[in-house]
Short mmCIF file of C-alpha atoms in Angstrom, two decimals:
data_model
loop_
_atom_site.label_atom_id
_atom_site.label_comp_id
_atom_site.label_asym_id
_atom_site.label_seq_id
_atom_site.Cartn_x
_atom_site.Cartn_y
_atom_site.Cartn_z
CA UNK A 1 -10.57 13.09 40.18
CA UNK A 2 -10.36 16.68 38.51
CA UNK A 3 -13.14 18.67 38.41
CA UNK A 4 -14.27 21.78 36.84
CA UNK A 5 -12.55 24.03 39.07
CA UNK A 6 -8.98 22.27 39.21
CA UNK A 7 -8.75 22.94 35.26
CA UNK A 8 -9.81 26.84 35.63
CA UNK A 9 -7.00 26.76 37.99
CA UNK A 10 -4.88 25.15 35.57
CA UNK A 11 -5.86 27.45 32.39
CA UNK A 12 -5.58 30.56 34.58
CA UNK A 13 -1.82 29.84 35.99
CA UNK A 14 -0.27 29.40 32.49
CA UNK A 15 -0.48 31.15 29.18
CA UNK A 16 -0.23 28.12 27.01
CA UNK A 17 -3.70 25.91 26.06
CA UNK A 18 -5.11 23.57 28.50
CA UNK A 19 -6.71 20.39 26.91
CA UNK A 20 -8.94 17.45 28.28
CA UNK A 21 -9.52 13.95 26.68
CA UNK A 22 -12.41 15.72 24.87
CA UNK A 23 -10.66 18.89 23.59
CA UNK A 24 -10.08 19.19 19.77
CA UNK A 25 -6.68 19.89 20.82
CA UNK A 26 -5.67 16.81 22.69
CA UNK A 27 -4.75 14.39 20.25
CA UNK A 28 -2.40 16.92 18.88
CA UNK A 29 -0.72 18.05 21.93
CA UNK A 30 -0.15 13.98 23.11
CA UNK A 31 0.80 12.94 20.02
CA UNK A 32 4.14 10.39 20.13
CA UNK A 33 6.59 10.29 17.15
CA UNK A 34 6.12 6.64 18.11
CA UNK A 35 2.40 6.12 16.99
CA UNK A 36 2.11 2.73 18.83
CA UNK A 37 2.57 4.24 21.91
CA UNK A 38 -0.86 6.59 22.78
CA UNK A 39 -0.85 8.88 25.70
CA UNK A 40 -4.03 9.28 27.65
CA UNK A 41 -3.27 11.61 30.10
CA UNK A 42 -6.28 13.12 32.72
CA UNK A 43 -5.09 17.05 31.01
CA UNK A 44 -2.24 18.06 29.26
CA UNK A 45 -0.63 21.40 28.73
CA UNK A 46 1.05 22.72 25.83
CA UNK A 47 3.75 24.88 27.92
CA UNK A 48 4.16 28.34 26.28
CA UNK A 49 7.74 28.99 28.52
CA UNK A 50 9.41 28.02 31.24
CA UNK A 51 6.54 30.12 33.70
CA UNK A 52 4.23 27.42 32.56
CA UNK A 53 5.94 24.63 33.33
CA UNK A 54 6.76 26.29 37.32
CA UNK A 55 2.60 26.54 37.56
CA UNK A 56 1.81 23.32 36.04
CA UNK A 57 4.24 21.73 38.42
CA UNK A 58 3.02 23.45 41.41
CA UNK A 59 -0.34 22.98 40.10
CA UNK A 60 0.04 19.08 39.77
CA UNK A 61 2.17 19.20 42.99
CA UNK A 62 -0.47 20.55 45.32
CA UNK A 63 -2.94 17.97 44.06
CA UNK A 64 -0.85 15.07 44.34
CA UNK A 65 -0.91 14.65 40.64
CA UNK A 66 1.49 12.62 38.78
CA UNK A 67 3.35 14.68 35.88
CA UNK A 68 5.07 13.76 32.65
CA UNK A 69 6.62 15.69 29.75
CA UNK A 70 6.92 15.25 25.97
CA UNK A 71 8.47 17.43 22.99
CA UNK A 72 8.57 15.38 19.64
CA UNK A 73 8.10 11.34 21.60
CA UNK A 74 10.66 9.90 19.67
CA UNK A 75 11.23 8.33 23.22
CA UNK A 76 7.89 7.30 23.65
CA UNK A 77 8.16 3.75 24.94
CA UNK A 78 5.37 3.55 27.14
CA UNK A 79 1.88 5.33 27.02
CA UNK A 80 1.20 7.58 30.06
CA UNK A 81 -2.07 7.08 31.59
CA UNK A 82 -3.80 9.94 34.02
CA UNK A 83 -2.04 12.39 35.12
CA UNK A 84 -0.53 15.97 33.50
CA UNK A 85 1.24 16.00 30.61
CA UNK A 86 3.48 18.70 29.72
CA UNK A 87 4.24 19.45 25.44
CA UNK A 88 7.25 21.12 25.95
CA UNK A 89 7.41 21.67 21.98
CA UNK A 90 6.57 25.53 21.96
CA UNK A 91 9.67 26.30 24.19
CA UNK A 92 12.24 27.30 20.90
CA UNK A 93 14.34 29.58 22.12
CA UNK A 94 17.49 29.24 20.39
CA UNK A 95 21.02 31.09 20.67
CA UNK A 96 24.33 30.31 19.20
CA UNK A 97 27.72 32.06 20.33
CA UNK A 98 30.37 31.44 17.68
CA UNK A 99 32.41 33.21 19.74
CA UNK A 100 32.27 30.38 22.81
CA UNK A 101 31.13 27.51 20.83
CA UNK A 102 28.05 27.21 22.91
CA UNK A 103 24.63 26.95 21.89
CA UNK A 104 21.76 27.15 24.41
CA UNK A 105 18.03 25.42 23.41
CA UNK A 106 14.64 25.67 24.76
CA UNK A 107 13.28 21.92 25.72
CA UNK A 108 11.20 22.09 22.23
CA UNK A 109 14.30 22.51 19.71
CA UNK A 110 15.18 20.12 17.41
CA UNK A 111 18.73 18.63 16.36
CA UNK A 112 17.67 19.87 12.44
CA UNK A 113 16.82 23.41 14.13
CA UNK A 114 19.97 23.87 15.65
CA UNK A 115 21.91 22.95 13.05
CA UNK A 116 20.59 24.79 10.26
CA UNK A 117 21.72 28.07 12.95
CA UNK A 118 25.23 26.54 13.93
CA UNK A 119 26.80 24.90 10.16
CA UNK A 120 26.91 28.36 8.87
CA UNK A 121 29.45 29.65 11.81
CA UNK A 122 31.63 25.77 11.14
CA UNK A 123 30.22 24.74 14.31
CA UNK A 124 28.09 21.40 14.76
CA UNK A 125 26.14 19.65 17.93
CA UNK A 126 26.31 16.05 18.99
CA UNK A 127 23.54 14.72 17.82
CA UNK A 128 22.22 11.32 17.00
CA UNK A 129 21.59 9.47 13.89
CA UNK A 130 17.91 11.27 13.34
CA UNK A 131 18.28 15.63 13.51
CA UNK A 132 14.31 15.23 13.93
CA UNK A 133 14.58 14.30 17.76
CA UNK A 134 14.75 16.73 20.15
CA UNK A 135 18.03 18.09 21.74
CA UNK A 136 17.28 17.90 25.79
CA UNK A 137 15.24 15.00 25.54
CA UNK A 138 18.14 12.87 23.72
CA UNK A 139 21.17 14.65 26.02
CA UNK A 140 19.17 13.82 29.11
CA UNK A 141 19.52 10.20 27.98
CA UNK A 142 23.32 10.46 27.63
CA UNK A 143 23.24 10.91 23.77
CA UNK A 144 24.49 8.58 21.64
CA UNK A 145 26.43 10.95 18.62
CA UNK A 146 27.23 10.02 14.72
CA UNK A 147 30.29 11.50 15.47
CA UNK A 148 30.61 9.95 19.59
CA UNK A 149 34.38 8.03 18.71
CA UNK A 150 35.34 11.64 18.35
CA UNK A 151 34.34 14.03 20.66
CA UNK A 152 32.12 11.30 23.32
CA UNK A 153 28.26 11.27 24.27
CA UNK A 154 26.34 14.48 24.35
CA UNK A 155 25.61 14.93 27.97
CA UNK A 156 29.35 15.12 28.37
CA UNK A 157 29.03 18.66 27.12
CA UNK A 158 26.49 20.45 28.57
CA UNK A 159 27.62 23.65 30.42
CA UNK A 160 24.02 24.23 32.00
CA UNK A 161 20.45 23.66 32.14
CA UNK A 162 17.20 24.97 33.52
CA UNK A 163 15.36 22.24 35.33
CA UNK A 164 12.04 22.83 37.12
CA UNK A 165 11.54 20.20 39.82
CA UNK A 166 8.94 18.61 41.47
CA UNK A 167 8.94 21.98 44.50
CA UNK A 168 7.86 24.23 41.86
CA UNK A 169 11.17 25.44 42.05
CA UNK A 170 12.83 26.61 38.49
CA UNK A 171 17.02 26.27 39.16
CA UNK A 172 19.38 27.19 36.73
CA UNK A 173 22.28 24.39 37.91
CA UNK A 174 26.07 23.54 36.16
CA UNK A 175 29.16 22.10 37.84
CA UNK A 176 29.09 24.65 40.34
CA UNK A 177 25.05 25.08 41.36
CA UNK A 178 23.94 21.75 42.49
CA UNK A 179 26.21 20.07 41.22
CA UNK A 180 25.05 16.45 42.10
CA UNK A 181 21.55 17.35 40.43
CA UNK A 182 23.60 18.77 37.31
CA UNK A 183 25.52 15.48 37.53
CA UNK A 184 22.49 12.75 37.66
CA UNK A 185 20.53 15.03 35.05
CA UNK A 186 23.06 14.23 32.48
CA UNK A 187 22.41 10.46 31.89
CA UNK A 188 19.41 10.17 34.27
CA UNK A 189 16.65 10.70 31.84
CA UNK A 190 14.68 13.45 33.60
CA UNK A 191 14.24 11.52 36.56
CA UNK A 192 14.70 14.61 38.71
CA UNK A 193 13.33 17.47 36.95
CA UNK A 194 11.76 18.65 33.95
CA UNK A 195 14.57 20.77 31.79
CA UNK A 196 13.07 24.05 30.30
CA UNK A 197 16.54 25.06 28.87
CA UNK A 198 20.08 23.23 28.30
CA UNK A 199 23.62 24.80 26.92
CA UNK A 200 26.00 22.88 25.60
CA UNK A 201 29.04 22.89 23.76
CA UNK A 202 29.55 23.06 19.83
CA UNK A 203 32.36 21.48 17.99
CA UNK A 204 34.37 23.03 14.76
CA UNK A 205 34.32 21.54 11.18
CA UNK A 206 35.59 21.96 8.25
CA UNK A 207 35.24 18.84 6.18
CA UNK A 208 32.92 15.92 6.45
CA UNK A 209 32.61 12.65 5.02
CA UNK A 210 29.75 10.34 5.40
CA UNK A 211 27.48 7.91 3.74
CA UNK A 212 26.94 4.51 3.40
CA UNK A 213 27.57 1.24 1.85
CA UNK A 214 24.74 -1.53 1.37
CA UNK A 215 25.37 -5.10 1.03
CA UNK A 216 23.48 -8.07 -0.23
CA UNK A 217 21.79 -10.08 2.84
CA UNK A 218 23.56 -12.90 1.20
CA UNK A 219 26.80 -11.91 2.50
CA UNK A 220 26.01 -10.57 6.02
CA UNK A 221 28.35 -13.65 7.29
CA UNK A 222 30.98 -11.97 5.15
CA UNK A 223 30.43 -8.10 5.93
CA UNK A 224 29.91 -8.33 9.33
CA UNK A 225 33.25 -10.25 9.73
CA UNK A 226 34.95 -7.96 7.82
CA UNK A 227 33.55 -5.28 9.87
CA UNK A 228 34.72 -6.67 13.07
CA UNK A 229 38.53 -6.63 11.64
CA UNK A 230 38.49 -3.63 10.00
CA UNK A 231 37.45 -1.47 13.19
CA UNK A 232 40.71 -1.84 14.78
CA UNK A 233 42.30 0.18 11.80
CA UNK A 234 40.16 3.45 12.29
CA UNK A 235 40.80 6.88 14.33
CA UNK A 236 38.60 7.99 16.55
CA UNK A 237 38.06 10.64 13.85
CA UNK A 238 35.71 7.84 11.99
CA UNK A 239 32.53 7.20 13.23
CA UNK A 240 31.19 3.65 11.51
CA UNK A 241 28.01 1.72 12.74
CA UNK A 242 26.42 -1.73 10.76
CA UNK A 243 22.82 -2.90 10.74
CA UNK A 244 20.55 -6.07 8.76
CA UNK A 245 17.75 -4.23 7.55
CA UNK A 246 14.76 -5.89 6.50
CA UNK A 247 13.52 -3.33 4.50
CA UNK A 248 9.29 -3.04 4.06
CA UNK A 249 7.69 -1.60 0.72
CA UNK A 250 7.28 1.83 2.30
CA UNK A 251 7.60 5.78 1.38
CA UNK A 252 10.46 5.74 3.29
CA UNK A 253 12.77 3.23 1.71
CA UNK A 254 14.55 3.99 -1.19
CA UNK A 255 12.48 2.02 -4.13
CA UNK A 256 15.42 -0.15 -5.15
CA UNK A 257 15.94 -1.80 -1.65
CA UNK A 258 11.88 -2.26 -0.98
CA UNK A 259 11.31 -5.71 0.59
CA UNK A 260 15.08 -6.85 0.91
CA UNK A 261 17.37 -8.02 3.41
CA UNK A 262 20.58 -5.99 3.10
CA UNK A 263 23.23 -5.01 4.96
CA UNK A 264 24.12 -1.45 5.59
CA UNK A 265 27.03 0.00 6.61
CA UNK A 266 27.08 3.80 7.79
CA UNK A 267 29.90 6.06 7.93
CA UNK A 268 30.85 9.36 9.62
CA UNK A 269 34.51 11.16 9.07
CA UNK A 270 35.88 14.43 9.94
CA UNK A 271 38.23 14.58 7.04
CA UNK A 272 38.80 15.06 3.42
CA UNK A 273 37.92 12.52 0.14
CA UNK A 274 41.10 11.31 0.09
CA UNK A 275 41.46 10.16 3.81
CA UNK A 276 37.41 9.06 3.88
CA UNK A 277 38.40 6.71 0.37
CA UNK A 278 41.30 4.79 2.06
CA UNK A 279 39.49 4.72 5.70
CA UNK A 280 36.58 2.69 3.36
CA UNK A 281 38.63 0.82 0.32
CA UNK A 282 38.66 -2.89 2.63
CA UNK A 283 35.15 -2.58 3.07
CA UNK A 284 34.33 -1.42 -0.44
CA UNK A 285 36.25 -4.58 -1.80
CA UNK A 286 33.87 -6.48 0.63
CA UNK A 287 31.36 -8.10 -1.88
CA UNK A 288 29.23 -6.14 -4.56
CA UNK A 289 27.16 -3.28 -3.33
CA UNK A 290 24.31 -2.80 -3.95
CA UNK A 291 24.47 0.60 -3.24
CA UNK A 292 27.22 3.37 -2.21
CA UNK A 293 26.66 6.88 -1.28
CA UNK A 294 29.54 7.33 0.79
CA UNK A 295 31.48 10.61 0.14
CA UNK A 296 32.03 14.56 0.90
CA UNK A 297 28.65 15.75 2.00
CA UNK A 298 27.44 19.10 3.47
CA UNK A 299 26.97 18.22 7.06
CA UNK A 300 23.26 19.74 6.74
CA UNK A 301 22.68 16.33 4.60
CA UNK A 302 23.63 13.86 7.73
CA UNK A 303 20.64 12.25 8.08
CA UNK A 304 21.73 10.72 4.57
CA UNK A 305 24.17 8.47 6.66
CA UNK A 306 21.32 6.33 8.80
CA UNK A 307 18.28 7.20 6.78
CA UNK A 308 15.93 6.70 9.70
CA UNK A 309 12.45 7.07 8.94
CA UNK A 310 11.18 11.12 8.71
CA UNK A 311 7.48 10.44 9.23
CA UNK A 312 5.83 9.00 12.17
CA UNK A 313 5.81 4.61 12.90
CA UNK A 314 4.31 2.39 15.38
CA UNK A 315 7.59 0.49 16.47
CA UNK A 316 9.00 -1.47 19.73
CA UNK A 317 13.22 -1.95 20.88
CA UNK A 318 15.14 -2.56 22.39
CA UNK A 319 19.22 -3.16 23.15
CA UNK A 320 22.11 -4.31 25.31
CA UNK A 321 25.18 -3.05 25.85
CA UNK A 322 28.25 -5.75 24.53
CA UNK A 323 31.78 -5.96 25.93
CA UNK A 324 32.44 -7.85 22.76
CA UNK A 325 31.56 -8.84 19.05
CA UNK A 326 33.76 -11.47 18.32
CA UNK A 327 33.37 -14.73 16.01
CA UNK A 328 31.19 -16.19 18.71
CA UNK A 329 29.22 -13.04 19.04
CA UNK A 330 28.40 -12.46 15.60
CA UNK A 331 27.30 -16.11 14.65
CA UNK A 332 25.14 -15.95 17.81
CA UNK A 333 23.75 -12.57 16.34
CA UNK A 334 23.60 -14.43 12.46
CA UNK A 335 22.13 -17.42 13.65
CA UNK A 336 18.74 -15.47 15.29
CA UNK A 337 18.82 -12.77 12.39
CA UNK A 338 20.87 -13.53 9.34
CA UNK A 339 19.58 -14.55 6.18
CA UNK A 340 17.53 -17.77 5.86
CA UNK A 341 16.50 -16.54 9.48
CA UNK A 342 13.07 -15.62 10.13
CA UNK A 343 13.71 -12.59 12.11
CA UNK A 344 10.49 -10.18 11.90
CA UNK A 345 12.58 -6.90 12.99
CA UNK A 346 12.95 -3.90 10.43
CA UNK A 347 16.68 -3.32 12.05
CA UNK A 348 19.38 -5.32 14.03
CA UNK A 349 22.16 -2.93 14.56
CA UNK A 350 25.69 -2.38 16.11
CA UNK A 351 27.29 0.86 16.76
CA UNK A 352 30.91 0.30 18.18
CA UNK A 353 31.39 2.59 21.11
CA UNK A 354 35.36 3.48 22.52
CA UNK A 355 37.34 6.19 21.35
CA UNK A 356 36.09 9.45 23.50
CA UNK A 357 33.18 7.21 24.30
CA UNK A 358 34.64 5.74 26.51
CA UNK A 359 36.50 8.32 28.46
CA UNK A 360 34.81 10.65 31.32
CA UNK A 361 33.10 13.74 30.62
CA UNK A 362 34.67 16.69 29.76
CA UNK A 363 32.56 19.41 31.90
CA UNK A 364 35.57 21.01 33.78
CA UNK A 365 35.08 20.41 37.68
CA UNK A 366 31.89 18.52 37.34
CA UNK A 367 30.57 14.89 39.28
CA UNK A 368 30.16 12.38 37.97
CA UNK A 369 27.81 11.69 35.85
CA UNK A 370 24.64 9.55 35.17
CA UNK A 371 25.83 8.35 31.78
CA UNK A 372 26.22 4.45 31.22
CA UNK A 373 28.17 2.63 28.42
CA UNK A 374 32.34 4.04 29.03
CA UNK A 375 33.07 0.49 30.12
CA UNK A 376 31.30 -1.33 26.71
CA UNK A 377 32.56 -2.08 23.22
CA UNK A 378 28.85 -2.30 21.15
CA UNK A 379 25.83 -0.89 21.44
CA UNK A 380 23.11 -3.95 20.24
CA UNK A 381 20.08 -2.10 18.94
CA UNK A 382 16.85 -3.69 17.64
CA UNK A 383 13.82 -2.08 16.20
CA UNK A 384 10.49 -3.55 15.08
CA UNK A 385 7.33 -2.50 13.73
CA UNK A 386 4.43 -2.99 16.31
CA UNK A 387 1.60 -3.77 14.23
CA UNK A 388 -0.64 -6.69 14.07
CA UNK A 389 -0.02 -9.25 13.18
CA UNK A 390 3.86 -8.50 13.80
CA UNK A 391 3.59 -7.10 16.68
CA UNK A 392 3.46 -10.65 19.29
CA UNK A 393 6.52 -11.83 16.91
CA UNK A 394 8.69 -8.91 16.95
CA UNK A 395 8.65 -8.58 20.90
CA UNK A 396 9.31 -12.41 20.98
CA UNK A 397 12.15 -11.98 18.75
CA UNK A 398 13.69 -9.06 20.93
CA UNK A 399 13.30 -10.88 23.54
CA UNK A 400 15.04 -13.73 22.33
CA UNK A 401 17.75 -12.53 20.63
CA UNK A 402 18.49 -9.93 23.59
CA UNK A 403 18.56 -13.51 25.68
CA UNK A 404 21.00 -15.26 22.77
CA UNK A 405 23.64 -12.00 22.93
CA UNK A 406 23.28 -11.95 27.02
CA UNK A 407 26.74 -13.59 27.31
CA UNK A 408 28.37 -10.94 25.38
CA UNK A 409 26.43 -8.38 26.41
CA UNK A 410 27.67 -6.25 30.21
CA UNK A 411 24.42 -6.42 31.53
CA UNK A 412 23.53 -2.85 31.21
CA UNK A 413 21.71 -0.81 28.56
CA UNK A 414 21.70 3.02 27.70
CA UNK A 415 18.62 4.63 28.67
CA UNK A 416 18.17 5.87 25.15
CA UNK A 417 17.92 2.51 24.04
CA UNK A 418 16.65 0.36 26.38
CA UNK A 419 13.08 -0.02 24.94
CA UNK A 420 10.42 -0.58 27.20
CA UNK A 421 11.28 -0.22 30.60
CA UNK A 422 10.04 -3.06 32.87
CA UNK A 423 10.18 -3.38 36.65
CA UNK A 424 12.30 -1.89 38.82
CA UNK A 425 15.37 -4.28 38.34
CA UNK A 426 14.92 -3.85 34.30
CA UNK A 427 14.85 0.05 34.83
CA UNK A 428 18.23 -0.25 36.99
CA UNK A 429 20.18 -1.77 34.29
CA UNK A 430 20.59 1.76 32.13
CA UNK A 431 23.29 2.48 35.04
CA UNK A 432 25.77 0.85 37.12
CA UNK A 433 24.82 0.21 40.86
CA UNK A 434 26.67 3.20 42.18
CA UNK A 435 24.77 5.56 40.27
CA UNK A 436 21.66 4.05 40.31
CA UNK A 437 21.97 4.19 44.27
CA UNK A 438 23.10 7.78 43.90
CA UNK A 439 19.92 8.87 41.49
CA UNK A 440 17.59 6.77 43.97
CA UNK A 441 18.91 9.15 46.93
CA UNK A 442 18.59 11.91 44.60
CA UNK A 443 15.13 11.22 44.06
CA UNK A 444 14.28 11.24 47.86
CA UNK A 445 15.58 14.82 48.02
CA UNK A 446 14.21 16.24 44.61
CA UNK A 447 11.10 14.52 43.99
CA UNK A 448 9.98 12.70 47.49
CA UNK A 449 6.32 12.22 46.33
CA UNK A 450 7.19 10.14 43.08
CA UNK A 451 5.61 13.36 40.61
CA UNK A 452 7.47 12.36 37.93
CA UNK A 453 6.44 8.70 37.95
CA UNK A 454 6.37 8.30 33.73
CA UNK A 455 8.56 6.93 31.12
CA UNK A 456 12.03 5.30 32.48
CA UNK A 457 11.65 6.59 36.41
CA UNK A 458 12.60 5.51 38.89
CA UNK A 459 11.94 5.21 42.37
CA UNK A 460 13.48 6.79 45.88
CA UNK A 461 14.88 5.43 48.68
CA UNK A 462 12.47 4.75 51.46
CA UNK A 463 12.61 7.06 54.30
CA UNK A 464 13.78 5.18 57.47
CA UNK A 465 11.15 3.94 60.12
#
């Protein structure tokens, strides 16, 4: 139990504010992007720079003290309870090299952030389909990108990164320095370390094509089938993904969709009007739309493409990674959350994977990595609200349909989106047994005394005898 004199030790090792379950400040600084999930940590610290996060961890470290970190909780799948809790959202520091194509982010930095610095110089990042979620937290999990058929996950491009682990000890590792750490870091969710700092690689543009297409719910049987045979056509170039959306009477839905069932399809091109037009003309003759926004965009508008909620939600998900989505798969998928279904969930989605996805990372000399998915064809993502009363009914359907897709599915997840992560053989499935094995040892050398014990951890090998 902390007492008086463990927190003055605390507040006088770091330069950022120290708050307690009491402190005006605390519900601010553990605050989850995911609102159903609430932290209640024993103290948390809002980490002014990468100094603070060295004395918190020795701090924690020399009372035994289990620690977790948080920038923006978009990942926030499971509450943390005791322990300290780092807010890593202060750390902003932010530099772009046109010169290398390289940009290098403090742990705080958002996707949106970086890009309004890098699309002036042509250059973009890989980020996902939200630019509100923060850069290291996402690339530690792999990264799934809206362009990933073209240039592969995000953790397949990051040159370095400044980890603090569970010694105290702040490292600054790459292909070269520790290069088995560097390795599991990019995939293994944080597991070993806490990163301060990560660089990464930027990718030129010139022109960019995205958007989306939305369907009547009525035809999902249709689209989706369509979908499946028009993949096969594209170029790695073209990024597509599909989803049933049952759309609520919220802010954040556009008014003429409000308490629907569509189908939306989202699309991401590197390329001019002309090449985006013919890539789409078999799936625009694919019903009536209800709605088409597809077309040239500045790339500082690609959160057009997904439209994931801006504002904060209380939501549960969870996925599976498929090795197929053939006519078997997607009645099985239909039959659980097509129309005349009574699927609760705001979002069934599948995001094809291949093309550089599927190919090994592209860090010159480096291990490899932590990153699951290469071998799969689909990602299956679900997403409900968790609210009473949904909340019972959208975990059953998960559940469910997560058990109806299992024979398509590989057995694995990525750690992104693996929702809730359950015991230790649930945990295990966002990477294949080698690596797993390999992070486990890992875990025995960086982080012996379980410290970072929160969120999707895992566990070390016991020690002999």
């Amino acid at each position: 139990m902390l007492v008086n004199d463990d927190i003055d030790a605390l507040s006088s090792a770091v330069s950022g504010p120290v708050a307690l379950p009491d402190s005006p400040e605390f519900a601010e600084e553990t605050f989850a992007f995911n609102v159903a999930t609430v932290h209640r940590p024993d103290v948390v610290l809002g980490a002014a720079d990468a100094r603070d996060v060295v004395a918190a961890v020795k701090w924690a470290a020399e009372r035994r003290l289990p620690v977790s970190v948080q920038s923006t909780g978009h990942g926030a799948e499971s509450a943390i309870d005791g322990g300290l809790l780092i807010n890593t959202r202060r750390l902003q520091d932010l530099q772009i090299d046109p010169d290398e194509r390289t940009a290098r982010v403090g742990a705080g930095v958002k996707w949106r952030t970086l890009l309004e610095a890098s699309v002036p110089h042509g250059l973009v990042g890989l980020h996902g389909s939200s630019t509100d979620v923060g850069v290291v937290g996402y690339t530690l999990g792999g990264g799934l990108p809206v362009l990933g058929r073209a240039h592969g996950f995000a953790a397949d491009h990051v040159r370095s990164m400044e980890i603090v682990t569970a010694d105290g000890a702040l490292r600054r590792i790459d292909a070269d320095a520790e290069a088995e750490l560097f390795a599991l870091m990019r995939g293994g969710k944080g597991n070993l370390g806490i990163v301060t700092a990560l660089e990464f690689s930027l990718f030129p543009f010139s022109d960019f094509y995205g958007g989306g297409i939305i369907y009547p719910g009525a035809d999902a049987a249709t689209v989706l089938a369509a979908f499946r045979h028009w993949l096969p056509t594209l170029p790695e170039d073209a990024s597509p993904s599909i989803s049933l959306l049952r759309l609520p009477d919220m802010d954040f839905v556009p008014e003429p969709l409000r308490n629907q069932f569509v189908v939306h399809l989202r699309f991401a091109f590197l390329g001019k009007r002309e090449a985006g037009d013919a890539l789409l003309a078999p799936m625009r003759a694919v019903s009536t739309p209800l709605m088409d926004t597809a077309g040239p965009m500045s790339y500082l508008d690609v959160d057009q493409i997904h439209m994931d909620p801006a504002d904060p939600l209380p939501f549960m998900d969870g996925g599976a990674l498929l090795k197929d989505f053939g006519d078997d798969a997607v009645a099985d998928l239909l039959e659980l959350t097509g129309d005349g279904s009574d699927c609760p969930l705001l979002l069934v989605e599948v995001r094809p994977l291949g093309g550089a996805l599927a190919r090994t990372a592209a860090v010159p000399d480096a291990l490899p990595d932590a990153v699951s998915g290469r071998d799969a064809a689909f990602l299956l993502f679900l997403v409900g609200f968790k609210i009473p009363p949904l909340a019972e009914a959208v975990s059953a359907s998960i559940s469910g349909i997560l058990a109806a897709m299992a024979p398509h599915s590989t057995g694995y997840t990525l750690v992104n989106f693996h929702g809730e992560p359950g015991d230790e053989e649930d945990r295990a499935r966002a990477w294949s047994p080698e690596v797993y094995e390999r992070m486990r040892s890992a875990k025995s050398t960086y982080d012996p005394g379980n410290l970072l014990r929160f969120g999707h951890a895992i566990t070390g090998v016991p020690a002999a005898g």
